[in-house]
mmCIF file of C-alpha atoms in Angstrom:
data_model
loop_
_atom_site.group_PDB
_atom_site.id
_atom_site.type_symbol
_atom_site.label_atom_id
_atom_site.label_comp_id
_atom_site.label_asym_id
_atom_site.label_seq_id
_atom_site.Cartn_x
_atom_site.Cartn_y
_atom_site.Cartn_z
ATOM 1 C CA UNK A 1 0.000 0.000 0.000
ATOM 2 C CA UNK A 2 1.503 3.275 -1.002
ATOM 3 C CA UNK A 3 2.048 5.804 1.928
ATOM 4 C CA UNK A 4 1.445 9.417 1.569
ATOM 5 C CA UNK A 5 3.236 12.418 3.637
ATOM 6 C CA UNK A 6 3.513 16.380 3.039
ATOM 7 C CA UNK A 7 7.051 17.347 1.826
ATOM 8 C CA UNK A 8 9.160 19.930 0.716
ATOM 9 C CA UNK A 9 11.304 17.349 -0.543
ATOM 10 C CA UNK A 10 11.264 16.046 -4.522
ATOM 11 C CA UNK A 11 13.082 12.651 -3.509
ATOM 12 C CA UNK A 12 14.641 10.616 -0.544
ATOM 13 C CA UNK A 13 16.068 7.340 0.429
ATOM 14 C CA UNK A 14 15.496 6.515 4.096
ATOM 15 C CA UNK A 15 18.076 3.289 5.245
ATOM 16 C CA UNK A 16 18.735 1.831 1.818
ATOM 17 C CA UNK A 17 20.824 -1.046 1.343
ATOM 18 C CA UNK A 18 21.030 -2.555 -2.080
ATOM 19 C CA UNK A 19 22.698 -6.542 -2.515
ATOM 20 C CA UNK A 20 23.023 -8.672 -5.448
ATOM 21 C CA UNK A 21 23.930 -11.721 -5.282
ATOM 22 C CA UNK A 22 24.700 -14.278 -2.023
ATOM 23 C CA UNK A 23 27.166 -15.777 -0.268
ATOM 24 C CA UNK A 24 30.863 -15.552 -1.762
ATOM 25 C CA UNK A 25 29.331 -14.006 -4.841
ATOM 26 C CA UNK A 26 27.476 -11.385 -3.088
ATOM 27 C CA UNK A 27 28.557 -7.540 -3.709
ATOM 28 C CA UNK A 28 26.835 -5.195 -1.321
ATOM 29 C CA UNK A 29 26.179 -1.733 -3.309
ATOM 30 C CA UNK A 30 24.403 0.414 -1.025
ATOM 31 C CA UNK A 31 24.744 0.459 2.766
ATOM 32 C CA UNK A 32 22.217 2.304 4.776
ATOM 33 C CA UNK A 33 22.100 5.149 2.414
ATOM 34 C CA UNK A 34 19.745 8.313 3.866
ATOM 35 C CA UNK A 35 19.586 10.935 1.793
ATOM 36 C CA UNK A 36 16.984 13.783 0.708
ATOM 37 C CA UNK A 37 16.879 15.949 -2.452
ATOM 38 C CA UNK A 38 15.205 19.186 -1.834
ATOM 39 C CA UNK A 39 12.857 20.453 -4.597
ATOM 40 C CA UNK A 40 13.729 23.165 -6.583
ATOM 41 C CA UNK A 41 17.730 22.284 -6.309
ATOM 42 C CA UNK A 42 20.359 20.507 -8.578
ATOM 43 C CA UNK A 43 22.055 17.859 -6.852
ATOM 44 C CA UNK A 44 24.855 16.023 -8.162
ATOM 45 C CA UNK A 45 26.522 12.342 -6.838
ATOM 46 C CA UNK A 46 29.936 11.344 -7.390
ATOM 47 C CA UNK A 47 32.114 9.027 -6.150
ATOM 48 C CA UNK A 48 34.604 6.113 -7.828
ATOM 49 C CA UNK A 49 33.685 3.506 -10.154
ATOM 50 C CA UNK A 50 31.796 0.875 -8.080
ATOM 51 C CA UNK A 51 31.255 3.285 -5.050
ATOM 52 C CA UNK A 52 27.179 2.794 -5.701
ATOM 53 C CA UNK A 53 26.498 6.082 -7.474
ATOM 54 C CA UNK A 54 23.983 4.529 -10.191
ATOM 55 C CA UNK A 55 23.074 1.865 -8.253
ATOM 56 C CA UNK A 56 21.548 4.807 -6.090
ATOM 57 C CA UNK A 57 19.924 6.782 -8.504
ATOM 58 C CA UNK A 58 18.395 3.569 -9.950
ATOM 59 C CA UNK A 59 16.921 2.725 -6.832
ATOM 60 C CA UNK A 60 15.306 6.277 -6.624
ATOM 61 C CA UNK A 61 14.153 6.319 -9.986
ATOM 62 C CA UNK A 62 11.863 2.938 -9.104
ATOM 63 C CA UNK A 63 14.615 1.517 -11.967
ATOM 64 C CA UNK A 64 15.668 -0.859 -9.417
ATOM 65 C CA UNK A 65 14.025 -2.443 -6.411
ATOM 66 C CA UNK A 66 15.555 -1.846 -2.401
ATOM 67 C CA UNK A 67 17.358 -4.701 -0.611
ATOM 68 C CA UNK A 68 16.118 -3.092 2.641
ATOM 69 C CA UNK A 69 14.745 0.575 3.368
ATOM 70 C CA UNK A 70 12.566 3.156 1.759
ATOM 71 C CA UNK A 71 12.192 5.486 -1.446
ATOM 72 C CA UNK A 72 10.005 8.213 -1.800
ATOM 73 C CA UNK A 73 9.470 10.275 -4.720
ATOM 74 C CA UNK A 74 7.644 13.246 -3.735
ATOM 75 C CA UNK A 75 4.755 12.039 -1.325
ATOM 76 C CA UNK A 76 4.597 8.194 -2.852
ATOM 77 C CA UNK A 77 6.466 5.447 -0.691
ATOM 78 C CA UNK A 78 7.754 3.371 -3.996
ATOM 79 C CA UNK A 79 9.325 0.586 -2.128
ATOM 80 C CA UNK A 80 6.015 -1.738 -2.417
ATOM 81 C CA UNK A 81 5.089 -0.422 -5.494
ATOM 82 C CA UNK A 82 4.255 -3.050 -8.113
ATOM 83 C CA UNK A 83 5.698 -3.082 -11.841
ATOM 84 C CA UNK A 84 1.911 -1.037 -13.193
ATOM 85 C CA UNK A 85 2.887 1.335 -10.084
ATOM 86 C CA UNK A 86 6.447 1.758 -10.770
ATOM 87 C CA UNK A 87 5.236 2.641 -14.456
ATOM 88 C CA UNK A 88 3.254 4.880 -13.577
ATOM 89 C CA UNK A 89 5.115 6.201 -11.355
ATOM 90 C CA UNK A 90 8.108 6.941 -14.100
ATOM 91 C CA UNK A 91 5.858 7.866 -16.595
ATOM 92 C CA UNK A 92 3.806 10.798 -14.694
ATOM 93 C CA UNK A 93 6.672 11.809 -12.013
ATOM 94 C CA UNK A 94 9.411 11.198 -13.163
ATOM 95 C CA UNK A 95 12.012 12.167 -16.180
ATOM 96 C CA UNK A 96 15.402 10.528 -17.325
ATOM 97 C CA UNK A 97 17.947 11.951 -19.331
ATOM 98 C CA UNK A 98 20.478 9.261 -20.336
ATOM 99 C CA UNK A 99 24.106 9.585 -21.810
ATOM 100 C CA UNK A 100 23.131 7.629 -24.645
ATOM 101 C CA UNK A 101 20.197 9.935 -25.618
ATOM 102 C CA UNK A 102 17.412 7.156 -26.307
ATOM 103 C CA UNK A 103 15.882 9.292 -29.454
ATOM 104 C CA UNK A 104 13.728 6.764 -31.439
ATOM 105 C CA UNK A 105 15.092 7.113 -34.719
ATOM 106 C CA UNK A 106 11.996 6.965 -36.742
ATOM 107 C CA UNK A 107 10.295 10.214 -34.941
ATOM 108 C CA UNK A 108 11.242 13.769 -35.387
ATOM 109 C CA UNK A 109 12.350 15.719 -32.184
ATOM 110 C CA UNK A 110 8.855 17.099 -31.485
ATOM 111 C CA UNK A 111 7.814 13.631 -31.669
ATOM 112 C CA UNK A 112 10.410 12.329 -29.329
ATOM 113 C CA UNK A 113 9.535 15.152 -26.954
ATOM 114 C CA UNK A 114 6.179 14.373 -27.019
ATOM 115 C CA UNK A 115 6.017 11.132 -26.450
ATOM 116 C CA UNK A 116 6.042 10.119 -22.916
ATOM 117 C CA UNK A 117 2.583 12.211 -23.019
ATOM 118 C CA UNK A 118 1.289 10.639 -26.465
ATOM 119 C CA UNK A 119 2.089 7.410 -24.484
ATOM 120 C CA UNK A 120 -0.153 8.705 -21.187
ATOM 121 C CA UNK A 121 -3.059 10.112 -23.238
ATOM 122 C CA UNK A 122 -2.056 13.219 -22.065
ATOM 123 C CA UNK A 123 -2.194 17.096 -23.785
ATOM 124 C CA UNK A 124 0.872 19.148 -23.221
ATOM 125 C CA UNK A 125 0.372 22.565 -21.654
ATOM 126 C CA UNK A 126 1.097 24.899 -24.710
ATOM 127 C CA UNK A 127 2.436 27.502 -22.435
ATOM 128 C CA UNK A 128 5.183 25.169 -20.725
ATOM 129 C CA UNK A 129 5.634 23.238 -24.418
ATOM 130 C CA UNK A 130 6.796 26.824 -25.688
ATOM 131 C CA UNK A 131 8.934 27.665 -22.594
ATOM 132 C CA UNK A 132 10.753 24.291 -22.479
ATOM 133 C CA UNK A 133 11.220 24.517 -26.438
ATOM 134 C CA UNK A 134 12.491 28.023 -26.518
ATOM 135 C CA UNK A 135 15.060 27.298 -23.437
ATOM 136 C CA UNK A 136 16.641 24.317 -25.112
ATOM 137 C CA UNK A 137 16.521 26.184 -28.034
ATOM 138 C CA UNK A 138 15.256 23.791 -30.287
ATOM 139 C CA UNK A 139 12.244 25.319 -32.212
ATOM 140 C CA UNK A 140 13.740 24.997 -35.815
ATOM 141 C CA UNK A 141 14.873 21.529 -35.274
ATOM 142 C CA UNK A 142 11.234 20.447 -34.505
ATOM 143 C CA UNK A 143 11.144 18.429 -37.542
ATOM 144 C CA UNK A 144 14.229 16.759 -37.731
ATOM 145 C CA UNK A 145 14.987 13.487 -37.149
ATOM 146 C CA UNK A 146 17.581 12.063 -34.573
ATOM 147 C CA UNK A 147 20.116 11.413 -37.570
ATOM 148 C CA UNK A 148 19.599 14.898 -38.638
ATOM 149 C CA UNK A 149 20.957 16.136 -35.486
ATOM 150 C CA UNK A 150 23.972 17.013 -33.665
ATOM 151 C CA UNK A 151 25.253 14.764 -30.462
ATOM 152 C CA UNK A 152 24.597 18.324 -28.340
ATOM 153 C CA UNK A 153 21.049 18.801 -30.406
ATOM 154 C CA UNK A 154 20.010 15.081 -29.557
ATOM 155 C CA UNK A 155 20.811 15.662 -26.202
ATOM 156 C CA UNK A 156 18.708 18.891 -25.884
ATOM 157 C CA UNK A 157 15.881 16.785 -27.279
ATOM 158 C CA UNK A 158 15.909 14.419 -24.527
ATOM 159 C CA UNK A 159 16.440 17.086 -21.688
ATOM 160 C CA UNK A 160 13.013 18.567 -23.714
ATOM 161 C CA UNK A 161 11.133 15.229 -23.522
ATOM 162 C CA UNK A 162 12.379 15.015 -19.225
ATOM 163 C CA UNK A 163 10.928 18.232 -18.268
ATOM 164 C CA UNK A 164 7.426 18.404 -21.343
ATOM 165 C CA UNK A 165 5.550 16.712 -18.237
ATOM 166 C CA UNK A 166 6.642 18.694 -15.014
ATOM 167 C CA UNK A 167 7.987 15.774 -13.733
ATOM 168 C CA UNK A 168 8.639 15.702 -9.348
ATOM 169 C CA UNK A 169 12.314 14.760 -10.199
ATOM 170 C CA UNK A 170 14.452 14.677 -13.223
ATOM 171 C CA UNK A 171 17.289 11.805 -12.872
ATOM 172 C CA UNK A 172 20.631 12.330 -15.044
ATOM 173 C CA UNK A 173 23.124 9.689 -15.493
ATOM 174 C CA UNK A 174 26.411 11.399 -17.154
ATOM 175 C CA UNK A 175 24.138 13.584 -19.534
ATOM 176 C CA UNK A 176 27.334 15.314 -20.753
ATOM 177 C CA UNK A 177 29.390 11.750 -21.067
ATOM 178 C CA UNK A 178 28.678 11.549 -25.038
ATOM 179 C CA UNK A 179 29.404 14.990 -25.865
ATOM 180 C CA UNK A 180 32.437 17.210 -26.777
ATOM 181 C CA UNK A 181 32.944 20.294 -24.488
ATOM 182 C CA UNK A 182 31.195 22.702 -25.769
ATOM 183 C CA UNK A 183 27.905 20.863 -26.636
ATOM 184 C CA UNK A 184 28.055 19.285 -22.601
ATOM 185 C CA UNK A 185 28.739 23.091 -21.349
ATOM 186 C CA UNK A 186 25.132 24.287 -22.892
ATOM 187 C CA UNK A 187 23.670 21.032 -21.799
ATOM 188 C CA UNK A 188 24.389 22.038 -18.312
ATOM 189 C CA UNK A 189 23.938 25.445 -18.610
ATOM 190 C CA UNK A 190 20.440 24.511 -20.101
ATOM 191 C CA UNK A 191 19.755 21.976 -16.595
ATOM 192 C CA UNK A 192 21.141 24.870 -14.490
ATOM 193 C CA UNK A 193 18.170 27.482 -15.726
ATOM 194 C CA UNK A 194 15.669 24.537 -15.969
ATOM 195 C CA UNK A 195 16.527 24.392 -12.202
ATOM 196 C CA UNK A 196 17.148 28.173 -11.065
ATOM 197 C CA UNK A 197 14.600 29.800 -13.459
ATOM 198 C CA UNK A 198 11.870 26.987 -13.827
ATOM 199 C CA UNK A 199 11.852 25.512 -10.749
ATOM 200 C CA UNK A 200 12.464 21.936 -11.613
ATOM 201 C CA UNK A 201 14.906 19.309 -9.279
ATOM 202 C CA UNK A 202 17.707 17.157 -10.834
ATOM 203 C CA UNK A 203 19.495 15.037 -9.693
ATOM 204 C CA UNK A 204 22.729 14.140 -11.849
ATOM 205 C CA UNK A 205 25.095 11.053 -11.685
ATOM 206 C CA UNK A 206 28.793 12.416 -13.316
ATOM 207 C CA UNK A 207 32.539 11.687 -13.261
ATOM 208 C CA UNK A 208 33.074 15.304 -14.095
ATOM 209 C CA UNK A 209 34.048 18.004 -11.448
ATOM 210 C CA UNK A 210 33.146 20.555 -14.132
ATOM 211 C CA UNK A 211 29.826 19.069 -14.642
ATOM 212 C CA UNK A 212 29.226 18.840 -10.753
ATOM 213 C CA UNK A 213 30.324 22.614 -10.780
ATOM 214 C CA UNK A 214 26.965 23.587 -12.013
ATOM 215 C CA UNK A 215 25.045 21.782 -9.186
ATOM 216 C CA UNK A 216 23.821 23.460 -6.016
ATOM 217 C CA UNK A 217 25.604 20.659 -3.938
ATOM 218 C CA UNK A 218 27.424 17.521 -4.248
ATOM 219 C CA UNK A 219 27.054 13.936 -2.730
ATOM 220 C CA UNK A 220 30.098 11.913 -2.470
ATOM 221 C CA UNK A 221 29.640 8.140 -2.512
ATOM 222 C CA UNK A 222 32.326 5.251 -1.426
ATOM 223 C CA UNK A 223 32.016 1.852 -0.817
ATOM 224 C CA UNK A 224 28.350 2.090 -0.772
ATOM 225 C CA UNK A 225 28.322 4.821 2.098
ATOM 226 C CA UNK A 226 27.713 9.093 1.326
ATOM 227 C CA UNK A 227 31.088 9.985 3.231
ATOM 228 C CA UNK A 228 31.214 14.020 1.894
ATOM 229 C CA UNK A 229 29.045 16.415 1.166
ATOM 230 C CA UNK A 230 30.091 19.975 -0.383
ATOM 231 C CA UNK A 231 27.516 22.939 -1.446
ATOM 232 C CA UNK A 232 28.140 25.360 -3.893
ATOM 233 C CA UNK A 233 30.727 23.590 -5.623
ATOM 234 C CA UNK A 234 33.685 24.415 -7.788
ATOM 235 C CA UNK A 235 35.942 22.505 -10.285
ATOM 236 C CA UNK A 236 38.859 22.589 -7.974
ATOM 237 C CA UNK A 237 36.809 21.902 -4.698
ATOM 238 C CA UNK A 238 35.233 19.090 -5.764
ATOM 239 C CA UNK A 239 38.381 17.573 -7.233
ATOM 240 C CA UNK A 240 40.053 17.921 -3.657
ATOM 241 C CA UNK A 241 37.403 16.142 -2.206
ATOM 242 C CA UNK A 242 37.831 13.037 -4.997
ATOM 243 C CA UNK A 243 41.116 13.001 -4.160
ATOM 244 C CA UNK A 244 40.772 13.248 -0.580
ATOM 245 C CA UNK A 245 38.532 10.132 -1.395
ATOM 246 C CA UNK A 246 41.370 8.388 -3.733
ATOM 247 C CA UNK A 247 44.246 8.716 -0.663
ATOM 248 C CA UNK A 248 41.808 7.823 2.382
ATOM 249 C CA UNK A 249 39.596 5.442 1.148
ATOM 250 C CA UNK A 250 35.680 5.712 2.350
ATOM 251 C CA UNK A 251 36.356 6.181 5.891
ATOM 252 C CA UNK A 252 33.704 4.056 7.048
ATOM 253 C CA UNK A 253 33.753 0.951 8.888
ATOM 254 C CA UNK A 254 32.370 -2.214 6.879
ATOM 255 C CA UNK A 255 28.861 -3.747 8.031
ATOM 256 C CA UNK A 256 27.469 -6.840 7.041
ATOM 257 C CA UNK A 257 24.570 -6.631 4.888
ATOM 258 C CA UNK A 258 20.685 -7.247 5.963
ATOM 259 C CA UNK A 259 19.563 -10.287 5.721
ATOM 260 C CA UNK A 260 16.513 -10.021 3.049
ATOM 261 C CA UNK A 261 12.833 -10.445 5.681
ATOM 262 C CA UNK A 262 10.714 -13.328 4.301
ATOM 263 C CA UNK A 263 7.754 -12.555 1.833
ATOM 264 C CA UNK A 264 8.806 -8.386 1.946
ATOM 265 C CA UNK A 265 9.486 -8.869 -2.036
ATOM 266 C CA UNK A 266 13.096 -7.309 -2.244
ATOM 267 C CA UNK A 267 15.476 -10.358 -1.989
ATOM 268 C CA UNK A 268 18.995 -9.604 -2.869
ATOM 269 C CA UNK A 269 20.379 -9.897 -5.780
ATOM 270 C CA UNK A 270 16.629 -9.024 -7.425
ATOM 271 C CA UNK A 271 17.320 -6.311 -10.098
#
């Protein structure tokens, strides 16, 4: 049964833990993870390769299920939602932007933008159509088809099609990580103002300290554990803190993983 609270807050993980696997073969990706992401805000995670960064995001996005713990996304408890729940759930409240675009090729870019709502039965609102079309910049490439495009063009059509539905949360996993310099700075500069001047929440997954430079705040992630958190980041400050990350390791103790609870439906190892 899905749970309902008032909050200021677009997303939060209460307690996760995330496991695949068992026994010598199990790896234990999240560990007790608590964590909220104001609305309104750009957030960014970072942390090595295999510290649980995606893992996490996955797990808010209702992409993945919980080993133990909660998710909210906005006032809806997602842990017990079912697969028509979760699909719903993505599909009215929530918008992805992936590194590898995920344009179908066969649609033109007003097509692709549209189509989360075409899929929903849903009407955009003209008003916000026109302001999320005139911020990306898009409106003479309306017609073109993905192939037609550049790699920074494609990518403003999918940051279109995220925020066409006023989603409670837009997720970002390295939305800059197919793109040459230039193309990934207006990409961010485009999230940044979708953020500061429309109101919207992000939250990004990148390997980039210049990337994470455009988000209010930064989460550091290590061996499944947030170990630092720095606001108003810069290039250079959040490449000390990696580094402080590289030479001490995650700083926290390890802790054996939860045993999954009979019948609660999030065994480990379930993806």
């Amino acid at each position: 049964m899905t749970a309902t609270v008032a909050t200021a807050v677009a997303a939060r993980a209460t307690d996760v833990w995330k496991v695949y696997g068992a026994g010598e073969a199990q790896v234990v990706a999240l560990r007790g993870v608590s964590v909220e992401f104001t609305r309104g805000r750009f957030t960014a995670i970072m942390g090595p390769s295999g510290s649980g960064k995606s893992t996490l995001m996955h797990c808010l996005a209702g992409l993945d299920t919980v080993t133990r713990g909660q998710v909210h996304v906005g006032d809806t408890n997602i842990t017990g939602l079912g697969d028509a729940g979760l699909t719903t759930l993505r599909r009215d409240k929530i918008g992805f932007i992936f590194q590898q675009f995920n344009l179908l090729p066969t649609l033109t870019a007003q097509e692709n933008i549209l189509l989360p709502l075409s899929i929903a039965g849903r009407k955009p609102d003209p008003t916000w159509y026109d302001t999320v079309i005139d911020t990306v910049g898009l409106r003479d490439r309306l017609t073109h088809r993905p192939h037609q495009l550049s790699g920074g063009q494609q990518q403003r059509v999918a940051c279109a099609r995220a925020l066409v539905s006023r989603p409670e949360v837009i997720f970002a996993d390295e939305p800059t990580g197919n793109l040459d310099s230039r193309s990934g700075t207006e990409i961010l500069t485009f999230l940044r103002r979708s953020v500061h001047d429309h109101h919207q929440t992000i939250v990004m997954v990148t390997h980039d300290p210049v990337a994470a430079s455009h988000a209010d705040r930064v989460i550091f992630l290590a061996d499944g554990h947030i170990v630092d958190e720095l606001a108003n980041p810069t290039p250079e400050g959040v490449l000390d803190r990696l580094k402080r990350l590289d030479v001490s390791g995650s700083g926290q103790p390890a802790a054996d993983a939860p045993a999954p609870a009979a019948g609660d439906g999030h065994a480990a190892g379930e993806r």
